[in-house]
GROMACS .gro file of N, CA and C in nm:
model
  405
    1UNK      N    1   8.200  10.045  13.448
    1UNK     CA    2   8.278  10.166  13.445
    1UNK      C    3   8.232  10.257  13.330
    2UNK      N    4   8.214  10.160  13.219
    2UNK     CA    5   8.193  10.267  13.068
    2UNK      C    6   8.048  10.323  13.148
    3UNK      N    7   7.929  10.279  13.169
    3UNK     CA    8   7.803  10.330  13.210
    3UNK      C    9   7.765  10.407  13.304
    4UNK      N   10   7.905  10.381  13.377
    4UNK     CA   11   7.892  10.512  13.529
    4UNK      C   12   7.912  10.640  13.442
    5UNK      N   13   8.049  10.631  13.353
    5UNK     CA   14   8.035  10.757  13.270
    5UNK      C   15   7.978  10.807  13.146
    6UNK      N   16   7.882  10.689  13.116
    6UNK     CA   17   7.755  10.738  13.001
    6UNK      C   18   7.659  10.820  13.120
    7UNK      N   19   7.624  10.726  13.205
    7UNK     CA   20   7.533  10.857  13.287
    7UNK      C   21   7.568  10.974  13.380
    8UNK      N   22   7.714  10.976  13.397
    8UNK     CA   23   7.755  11.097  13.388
    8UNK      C   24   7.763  11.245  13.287
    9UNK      N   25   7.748  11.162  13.154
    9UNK     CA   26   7.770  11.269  13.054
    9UNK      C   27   7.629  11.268  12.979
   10UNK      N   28   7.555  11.174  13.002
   10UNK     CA   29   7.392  11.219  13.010
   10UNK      C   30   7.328  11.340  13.138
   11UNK      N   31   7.396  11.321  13.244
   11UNK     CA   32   7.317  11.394  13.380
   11UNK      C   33   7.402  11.567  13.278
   12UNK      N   34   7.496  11.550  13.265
   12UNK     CA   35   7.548  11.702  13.195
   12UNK      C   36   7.498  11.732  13.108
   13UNK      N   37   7.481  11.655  12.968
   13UNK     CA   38   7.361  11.669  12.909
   13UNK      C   39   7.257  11.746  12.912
   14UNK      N   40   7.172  11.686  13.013
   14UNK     CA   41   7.030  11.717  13.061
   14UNK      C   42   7.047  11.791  13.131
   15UNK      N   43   7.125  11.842  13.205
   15UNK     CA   44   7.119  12.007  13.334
   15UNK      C   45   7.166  12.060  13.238
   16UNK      N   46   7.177  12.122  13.111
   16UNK     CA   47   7.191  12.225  13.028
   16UNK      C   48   7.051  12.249  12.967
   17UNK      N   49   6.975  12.136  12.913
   17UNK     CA   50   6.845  12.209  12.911
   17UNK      C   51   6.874  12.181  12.723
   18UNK      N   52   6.946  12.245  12.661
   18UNK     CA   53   6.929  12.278  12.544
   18UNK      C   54   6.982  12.126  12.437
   19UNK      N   55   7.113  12.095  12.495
   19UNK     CA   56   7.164  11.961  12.494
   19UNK      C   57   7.012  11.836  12.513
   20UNK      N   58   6.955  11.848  12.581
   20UNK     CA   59   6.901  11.700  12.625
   20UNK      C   60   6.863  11.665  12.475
   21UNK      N   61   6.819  11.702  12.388
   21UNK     CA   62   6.793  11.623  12.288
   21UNK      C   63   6.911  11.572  12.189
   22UNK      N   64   7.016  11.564  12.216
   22UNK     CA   65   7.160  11.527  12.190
   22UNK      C   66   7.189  11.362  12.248
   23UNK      N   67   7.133  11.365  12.365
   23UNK     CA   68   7.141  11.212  12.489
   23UNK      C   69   7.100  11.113  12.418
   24UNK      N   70   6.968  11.068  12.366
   24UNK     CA   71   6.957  10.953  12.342
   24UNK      C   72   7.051  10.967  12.217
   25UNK      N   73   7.080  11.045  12.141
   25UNK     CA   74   7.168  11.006  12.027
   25UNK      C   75   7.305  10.943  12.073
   26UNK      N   76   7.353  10.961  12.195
   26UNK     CA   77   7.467  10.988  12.250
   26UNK      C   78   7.455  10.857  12.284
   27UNK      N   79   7.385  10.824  12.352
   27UNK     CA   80   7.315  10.676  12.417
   27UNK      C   81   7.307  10.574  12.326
   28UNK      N   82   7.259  10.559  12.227
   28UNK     CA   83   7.205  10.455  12.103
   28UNK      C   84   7.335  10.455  12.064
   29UNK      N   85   7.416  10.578  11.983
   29UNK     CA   86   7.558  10.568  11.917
   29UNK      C   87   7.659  10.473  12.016
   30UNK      N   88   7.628  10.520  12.130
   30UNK     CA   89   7.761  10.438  12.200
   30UNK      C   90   7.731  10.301  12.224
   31UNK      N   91   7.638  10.265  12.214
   31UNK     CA   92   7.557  10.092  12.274
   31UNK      C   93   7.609  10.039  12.115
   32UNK      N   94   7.600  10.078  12.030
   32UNK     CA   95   7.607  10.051  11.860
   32UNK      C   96   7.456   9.994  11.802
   33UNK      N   97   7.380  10.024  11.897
   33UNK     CA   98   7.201  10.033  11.834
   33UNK      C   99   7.188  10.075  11.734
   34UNK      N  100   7.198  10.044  11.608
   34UNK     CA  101   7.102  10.124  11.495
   34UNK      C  102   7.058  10.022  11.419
   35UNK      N  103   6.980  10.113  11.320
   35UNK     CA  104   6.931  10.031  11.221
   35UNK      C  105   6.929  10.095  11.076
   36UNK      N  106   6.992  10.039  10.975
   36UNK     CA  107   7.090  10.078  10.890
   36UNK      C  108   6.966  10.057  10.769
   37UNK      N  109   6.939  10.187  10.663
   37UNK     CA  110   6.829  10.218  10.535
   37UNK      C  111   6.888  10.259  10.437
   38UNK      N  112   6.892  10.146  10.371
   38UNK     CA  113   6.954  10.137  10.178
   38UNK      C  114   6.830  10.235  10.163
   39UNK      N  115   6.929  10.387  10.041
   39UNK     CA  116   6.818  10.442   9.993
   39UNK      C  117   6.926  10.512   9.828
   40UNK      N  118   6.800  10.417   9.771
   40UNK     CA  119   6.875  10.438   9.585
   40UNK      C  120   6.820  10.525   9.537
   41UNK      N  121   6.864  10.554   9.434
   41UNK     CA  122   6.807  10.655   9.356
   41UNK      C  123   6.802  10.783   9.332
   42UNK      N  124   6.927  10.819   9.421
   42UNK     CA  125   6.929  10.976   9.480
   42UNK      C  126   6.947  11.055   9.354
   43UNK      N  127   6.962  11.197   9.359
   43UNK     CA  128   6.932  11.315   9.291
   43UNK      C  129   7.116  11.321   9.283
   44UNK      N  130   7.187  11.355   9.221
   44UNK     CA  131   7.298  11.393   9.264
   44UNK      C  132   7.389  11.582   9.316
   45UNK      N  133   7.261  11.587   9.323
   45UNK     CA  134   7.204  11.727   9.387
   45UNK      C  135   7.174  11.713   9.493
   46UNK      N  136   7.157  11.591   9.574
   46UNK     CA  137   7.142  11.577   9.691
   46UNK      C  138   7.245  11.575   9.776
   47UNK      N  139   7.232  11.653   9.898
   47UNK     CA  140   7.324  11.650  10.025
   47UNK      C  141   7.300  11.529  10.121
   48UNK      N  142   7.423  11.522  10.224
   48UNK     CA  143   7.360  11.458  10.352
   48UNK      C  144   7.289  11.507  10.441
   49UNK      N  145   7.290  11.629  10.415
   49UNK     CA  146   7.216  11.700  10.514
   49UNK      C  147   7.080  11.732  10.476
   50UNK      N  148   7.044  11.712  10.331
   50UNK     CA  149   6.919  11.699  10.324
   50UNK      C  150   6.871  11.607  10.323
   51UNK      N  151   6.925  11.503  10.300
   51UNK     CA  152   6.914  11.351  10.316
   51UNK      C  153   6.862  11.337  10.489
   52UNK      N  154   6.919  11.367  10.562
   52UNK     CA  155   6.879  11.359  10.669
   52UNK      C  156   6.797  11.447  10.711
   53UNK      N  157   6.763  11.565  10.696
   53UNK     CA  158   6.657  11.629  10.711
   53UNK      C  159   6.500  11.535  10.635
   54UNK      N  160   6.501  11.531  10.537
   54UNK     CA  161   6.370  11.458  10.453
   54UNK      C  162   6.400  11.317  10.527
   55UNK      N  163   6.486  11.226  10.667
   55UNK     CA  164   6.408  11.148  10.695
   55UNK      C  165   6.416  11.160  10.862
   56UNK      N  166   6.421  11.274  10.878
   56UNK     CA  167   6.430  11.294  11.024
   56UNK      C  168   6.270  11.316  11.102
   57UNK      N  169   6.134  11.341  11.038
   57UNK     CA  170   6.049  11.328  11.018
   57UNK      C  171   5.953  11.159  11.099
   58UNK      N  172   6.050  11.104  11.069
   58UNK     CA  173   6.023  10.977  11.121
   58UNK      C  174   6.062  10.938  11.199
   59UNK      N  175   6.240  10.975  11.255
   59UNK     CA  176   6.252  10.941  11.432
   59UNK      C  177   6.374  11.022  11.414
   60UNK      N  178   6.443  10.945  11.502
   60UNK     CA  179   6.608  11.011  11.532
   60UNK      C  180   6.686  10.946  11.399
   61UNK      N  181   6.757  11.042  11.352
   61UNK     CA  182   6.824  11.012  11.247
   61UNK      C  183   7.005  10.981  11.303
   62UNK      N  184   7.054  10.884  11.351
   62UNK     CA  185   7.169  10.904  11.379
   62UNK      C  186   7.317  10.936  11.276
   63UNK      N  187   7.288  10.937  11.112
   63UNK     CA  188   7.333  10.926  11.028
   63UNK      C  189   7.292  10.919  10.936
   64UNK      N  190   7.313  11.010  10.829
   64UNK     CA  191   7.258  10.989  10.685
   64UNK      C  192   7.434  10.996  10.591
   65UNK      N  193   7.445  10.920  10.517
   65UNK     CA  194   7.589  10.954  10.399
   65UNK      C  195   7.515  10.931  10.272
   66UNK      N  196   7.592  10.933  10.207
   66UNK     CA  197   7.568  10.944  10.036
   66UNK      C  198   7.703  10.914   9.960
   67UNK      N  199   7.733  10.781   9.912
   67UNK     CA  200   7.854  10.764   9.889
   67UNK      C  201   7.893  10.775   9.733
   68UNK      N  202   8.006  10.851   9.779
   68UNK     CA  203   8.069  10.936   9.677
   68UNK      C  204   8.162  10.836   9.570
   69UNK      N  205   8.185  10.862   9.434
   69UNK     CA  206   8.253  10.824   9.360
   69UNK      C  207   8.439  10.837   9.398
   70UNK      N  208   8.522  10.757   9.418
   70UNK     CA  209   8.712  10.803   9.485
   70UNK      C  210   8.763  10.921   9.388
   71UNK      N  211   8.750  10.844   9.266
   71UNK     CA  212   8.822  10.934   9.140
   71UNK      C  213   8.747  11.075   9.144
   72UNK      N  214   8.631  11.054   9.096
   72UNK     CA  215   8.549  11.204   9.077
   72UNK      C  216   8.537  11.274   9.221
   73UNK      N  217   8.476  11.261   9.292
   73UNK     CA  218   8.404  11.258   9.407
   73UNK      C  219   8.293  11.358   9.401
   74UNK      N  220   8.222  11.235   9.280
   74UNK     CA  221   8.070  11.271   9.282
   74UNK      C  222   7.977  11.140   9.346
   75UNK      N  223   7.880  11.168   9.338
   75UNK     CA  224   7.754  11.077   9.429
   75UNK      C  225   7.716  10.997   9.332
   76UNK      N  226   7.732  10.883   9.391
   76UNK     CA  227   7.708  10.740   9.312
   76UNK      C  228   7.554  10.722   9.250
   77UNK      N  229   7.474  10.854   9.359
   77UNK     CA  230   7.345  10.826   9.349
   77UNK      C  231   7.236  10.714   9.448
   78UNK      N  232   7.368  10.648   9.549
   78UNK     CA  233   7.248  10.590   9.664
   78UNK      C  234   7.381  10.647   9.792
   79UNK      N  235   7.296  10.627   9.904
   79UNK     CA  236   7.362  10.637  10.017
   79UNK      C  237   7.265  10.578  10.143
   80UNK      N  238   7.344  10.594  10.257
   80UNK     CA  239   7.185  10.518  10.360
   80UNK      C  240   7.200  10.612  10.486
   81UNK      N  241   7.094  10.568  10.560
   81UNK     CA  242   7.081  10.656  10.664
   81UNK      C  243   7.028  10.548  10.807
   82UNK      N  244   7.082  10.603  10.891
   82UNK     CA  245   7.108  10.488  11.056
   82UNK      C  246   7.003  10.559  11.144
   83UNK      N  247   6.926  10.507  11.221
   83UNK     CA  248   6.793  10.557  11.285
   83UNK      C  249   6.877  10.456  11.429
   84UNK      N  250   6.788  10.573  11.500
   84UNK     CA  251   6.806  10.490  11.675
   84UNK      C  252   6.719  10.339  11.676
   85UNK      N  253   6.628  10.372  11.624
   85UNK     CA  254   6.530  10.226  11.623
   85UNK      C  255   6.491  10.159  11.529
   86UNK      N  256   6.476  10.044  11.572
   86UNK     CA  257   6.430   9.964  11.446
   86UNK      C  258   6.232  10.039  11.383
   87UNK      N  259   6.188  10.038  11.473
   87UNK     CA  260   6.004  10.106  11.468
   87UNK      C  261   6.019  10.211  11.361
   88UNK      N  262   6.147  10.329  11.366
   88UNK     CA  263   6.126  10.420  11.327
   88UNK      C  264   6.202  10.421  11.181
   89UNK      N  265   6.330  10.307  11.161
   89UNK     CA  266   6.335  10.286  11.032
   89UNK      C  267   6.250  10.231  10.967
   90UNK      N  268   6.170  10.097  11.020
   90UNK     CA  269   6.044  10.043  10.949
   90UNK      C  270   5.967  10.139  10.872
   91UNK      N  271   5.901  10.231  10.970
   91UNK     CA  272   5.824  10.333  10.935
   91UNK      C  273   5.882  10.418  10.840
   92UNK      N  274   6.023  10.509  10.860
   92UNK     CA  275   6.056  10.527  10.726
   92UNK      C  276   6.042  10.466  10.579
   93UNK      N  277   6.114  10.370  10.620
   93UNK     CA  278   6.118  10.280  10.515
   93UNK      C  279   5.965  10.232  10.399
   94UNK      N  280   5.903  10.271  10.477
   94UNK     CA  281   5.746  10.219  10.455
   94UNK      C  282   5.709  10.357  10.387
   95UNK      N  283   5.727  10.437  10.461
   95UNK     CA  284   5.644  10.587  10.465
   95UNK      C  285   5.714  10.661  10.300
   96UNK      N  286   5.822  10.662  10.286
   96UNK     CA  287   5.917  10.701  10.177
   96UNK      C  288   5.997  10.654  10.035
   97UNK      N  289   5.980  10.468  10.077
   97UNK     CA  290   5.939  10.394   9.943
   97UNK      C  291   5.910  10.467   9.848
   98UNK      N  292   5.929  10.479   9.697
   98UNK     CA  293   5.861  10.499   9.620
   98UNK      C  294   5.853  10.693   9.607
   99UNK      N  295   5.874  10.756   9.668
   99UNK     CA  296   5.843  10.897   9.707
   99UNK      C  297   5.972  10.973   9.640
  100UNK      N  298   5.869  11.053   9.584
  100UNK     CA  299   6.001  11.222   9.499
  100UNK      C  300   6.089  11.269   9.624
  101UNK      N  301   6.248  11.276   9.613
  101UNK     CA  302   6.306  11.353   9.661
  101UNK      C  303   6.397  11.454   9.569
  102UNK      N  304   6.425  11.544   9.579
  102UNK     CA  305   6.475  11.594   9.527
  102UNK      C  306   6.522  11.594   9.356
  103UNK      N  307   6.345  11.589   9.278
  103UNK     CA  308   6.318  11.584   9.152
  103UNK      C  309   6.289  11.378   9.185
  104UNK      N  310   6.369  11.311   9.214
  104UNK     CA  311   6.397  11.190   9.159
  104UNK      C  312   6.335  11.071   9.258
  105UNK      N  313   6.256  10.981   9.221
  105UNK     CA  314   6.216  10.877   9.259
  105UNK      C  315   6.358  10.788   9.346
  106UNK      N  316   6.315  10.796   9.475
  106UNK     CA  317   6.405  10.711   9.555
  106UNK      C  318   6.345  10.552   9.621
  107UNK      N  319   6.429  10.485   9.635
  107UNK     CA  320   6.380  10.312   9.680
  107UNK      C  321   6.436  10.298   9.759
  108UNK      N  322   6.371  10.220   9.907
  108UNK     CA  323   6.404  10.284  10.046
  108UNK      C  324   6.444  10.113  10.063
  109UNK      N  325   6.493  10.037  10.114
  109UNK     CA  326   6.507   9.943  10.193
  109UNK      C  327   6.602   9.935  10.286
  110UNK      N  328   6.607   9.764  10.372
  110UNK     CA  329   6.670   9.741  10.485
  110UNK      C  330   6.844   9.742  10.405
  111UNK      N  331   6.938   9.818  10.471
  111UNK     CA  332   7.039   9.782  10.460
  111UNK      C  333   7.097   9.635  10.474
  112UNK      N  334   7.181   9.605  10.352
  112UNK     CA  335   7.248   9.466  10.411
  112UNK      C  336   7.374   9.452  10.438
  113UNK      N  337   7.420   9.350  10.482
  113UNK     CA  338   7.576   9.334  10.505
  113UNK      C  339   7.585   9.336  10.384
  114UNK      N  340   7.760   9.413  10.391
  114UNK     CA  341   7.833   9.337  10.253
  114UNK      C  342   7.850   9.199  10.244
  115UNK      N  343   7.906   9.161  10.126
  115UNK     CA  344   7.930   9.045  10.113
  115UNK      C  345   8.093   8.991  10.123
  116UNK      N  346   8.126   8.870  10.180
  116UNK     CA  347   8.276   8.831  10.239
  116UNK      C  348   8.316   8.825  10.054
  117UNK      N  349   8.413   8.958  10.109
  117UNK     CA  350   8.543   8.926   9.914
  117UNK      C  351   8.625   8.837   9.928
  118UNK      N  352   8.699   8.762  10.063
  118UNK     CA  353   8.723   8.633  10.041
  118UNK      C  354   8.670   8.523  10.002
  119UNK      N  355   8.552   8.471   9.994
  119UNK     CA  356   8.494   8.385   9.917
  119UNK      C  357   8.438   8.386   9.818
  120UNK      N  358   8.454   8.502   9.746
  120UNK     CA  359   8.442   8.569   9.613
  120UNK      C  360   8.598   8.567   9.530
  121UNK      N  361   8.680   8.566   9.588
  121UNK     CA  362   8.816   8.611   9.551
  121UNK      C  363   8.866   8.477   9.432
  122UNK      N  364   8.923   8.598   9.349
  122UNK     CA  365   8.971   8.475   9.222
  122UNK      C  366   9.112   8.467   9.277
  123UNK      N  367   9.184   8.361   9.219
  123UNK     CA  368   9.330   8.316   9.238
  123UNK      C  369   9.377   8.426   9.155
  124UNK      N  370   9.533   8.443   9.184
  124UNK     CA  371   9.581   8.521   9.134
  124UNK      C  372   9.654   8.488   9.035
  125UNK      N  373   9.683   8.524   8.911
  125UNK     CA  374   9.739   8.495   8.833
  125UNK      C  375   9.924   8.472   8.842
  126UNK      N  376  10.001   8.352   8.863
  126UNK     CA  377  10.166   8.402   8.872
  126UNK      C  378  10.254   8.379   8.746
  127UNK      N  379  10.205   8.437   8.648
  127UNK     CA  380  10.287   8.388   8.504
  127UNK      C  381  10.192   8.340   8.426
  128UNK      N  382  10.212   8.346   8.308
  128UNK     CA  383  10.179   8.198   8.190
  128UNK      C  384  10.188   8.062   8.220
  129UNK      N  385  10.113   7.988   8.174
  129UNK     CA  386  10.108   7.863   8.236
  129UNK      C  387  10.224   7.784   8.202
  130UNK      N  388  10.269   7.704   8.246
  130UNK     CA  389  10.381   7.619   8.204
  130UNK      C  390  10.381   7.495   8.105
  131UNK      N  391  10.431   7.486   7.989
  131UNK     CA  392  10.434   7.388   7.929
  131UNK      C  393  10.424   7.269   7.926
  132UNK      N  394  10.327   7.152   7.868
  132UNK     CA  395  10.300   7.020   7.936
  132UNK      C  396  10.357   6.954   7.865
  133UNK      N  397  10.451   6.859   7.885
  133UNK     CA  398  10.509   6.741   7.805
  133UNK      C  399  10.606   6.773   7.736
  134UNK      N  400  10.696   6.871   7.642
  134UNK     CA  401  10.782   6.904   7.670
  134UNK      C  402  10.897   6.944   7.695
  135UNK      N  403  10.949   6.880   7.783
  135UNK     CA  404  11.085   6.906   7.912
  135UNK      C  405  11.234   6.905   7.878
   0.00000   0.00000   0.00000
């Protein structure tokens, strides 16, 4: 059912002509295909939108962010960016390593999972400890 109406709203898509290069984005986003590029080092002069422009060069960019500080909401200085394919993040990743963006040396790698904060998690503290011996 979901795919009768992905290629329904691909065939609309593509008989507009101007849209078709919108589809495979449309296509990859909804399957949850990507492939996710740790990139440190940013400029804090940097946008997402230039962020994604300087790596759109290399394939379909389905996402670029840049994550922001809560309190300030300034740029931490890394953010990552989601490609339709794995070929074309490789190649980023490869191609932009090491490379000036915006004044500042950026370091490109594979995104990773976070890590589980439940098995990190300290006990919680309930009081002062209780007195031994005593009573």
């Amino acid at each position: 059912m979901a795919t009768a109406a992905l290629r329904g709203v691909s065939r609309c898509l593509a008989s507009r002509g101007s849209a078709a290069a919108t589809r495979p984005m449309l296509l990859a986003h909804s399957r949850g295909i990507t492939y996710k590029l740790f990139i440190g080092g940013l400029s804090h002069f940097a946008t997402e939108d230039s962020l994604a422009e300087a790596f759109s060069r290399y394939g379909q960019v389905i996402e670029a962010t840049i994550v922001t500080d809560k309190v300030t909401n300034r740029p931490k200085g890394f953010g990552f960016v989601k490609f339709a394919s794995e070929e074309e993040a490789n190649n980023a990743r490869e191609e932009m390593n090491g490379k000036v963006l915006n004044g500042r040396v950026i370091y490109v790698d594979i995104a990773k999972a976070k890590p589980d904060r439940d098995a990190d998690a300290r006990p919680i503290a309930r009081g002062p400890p209780k007195p031994i011996g005593n009573d």
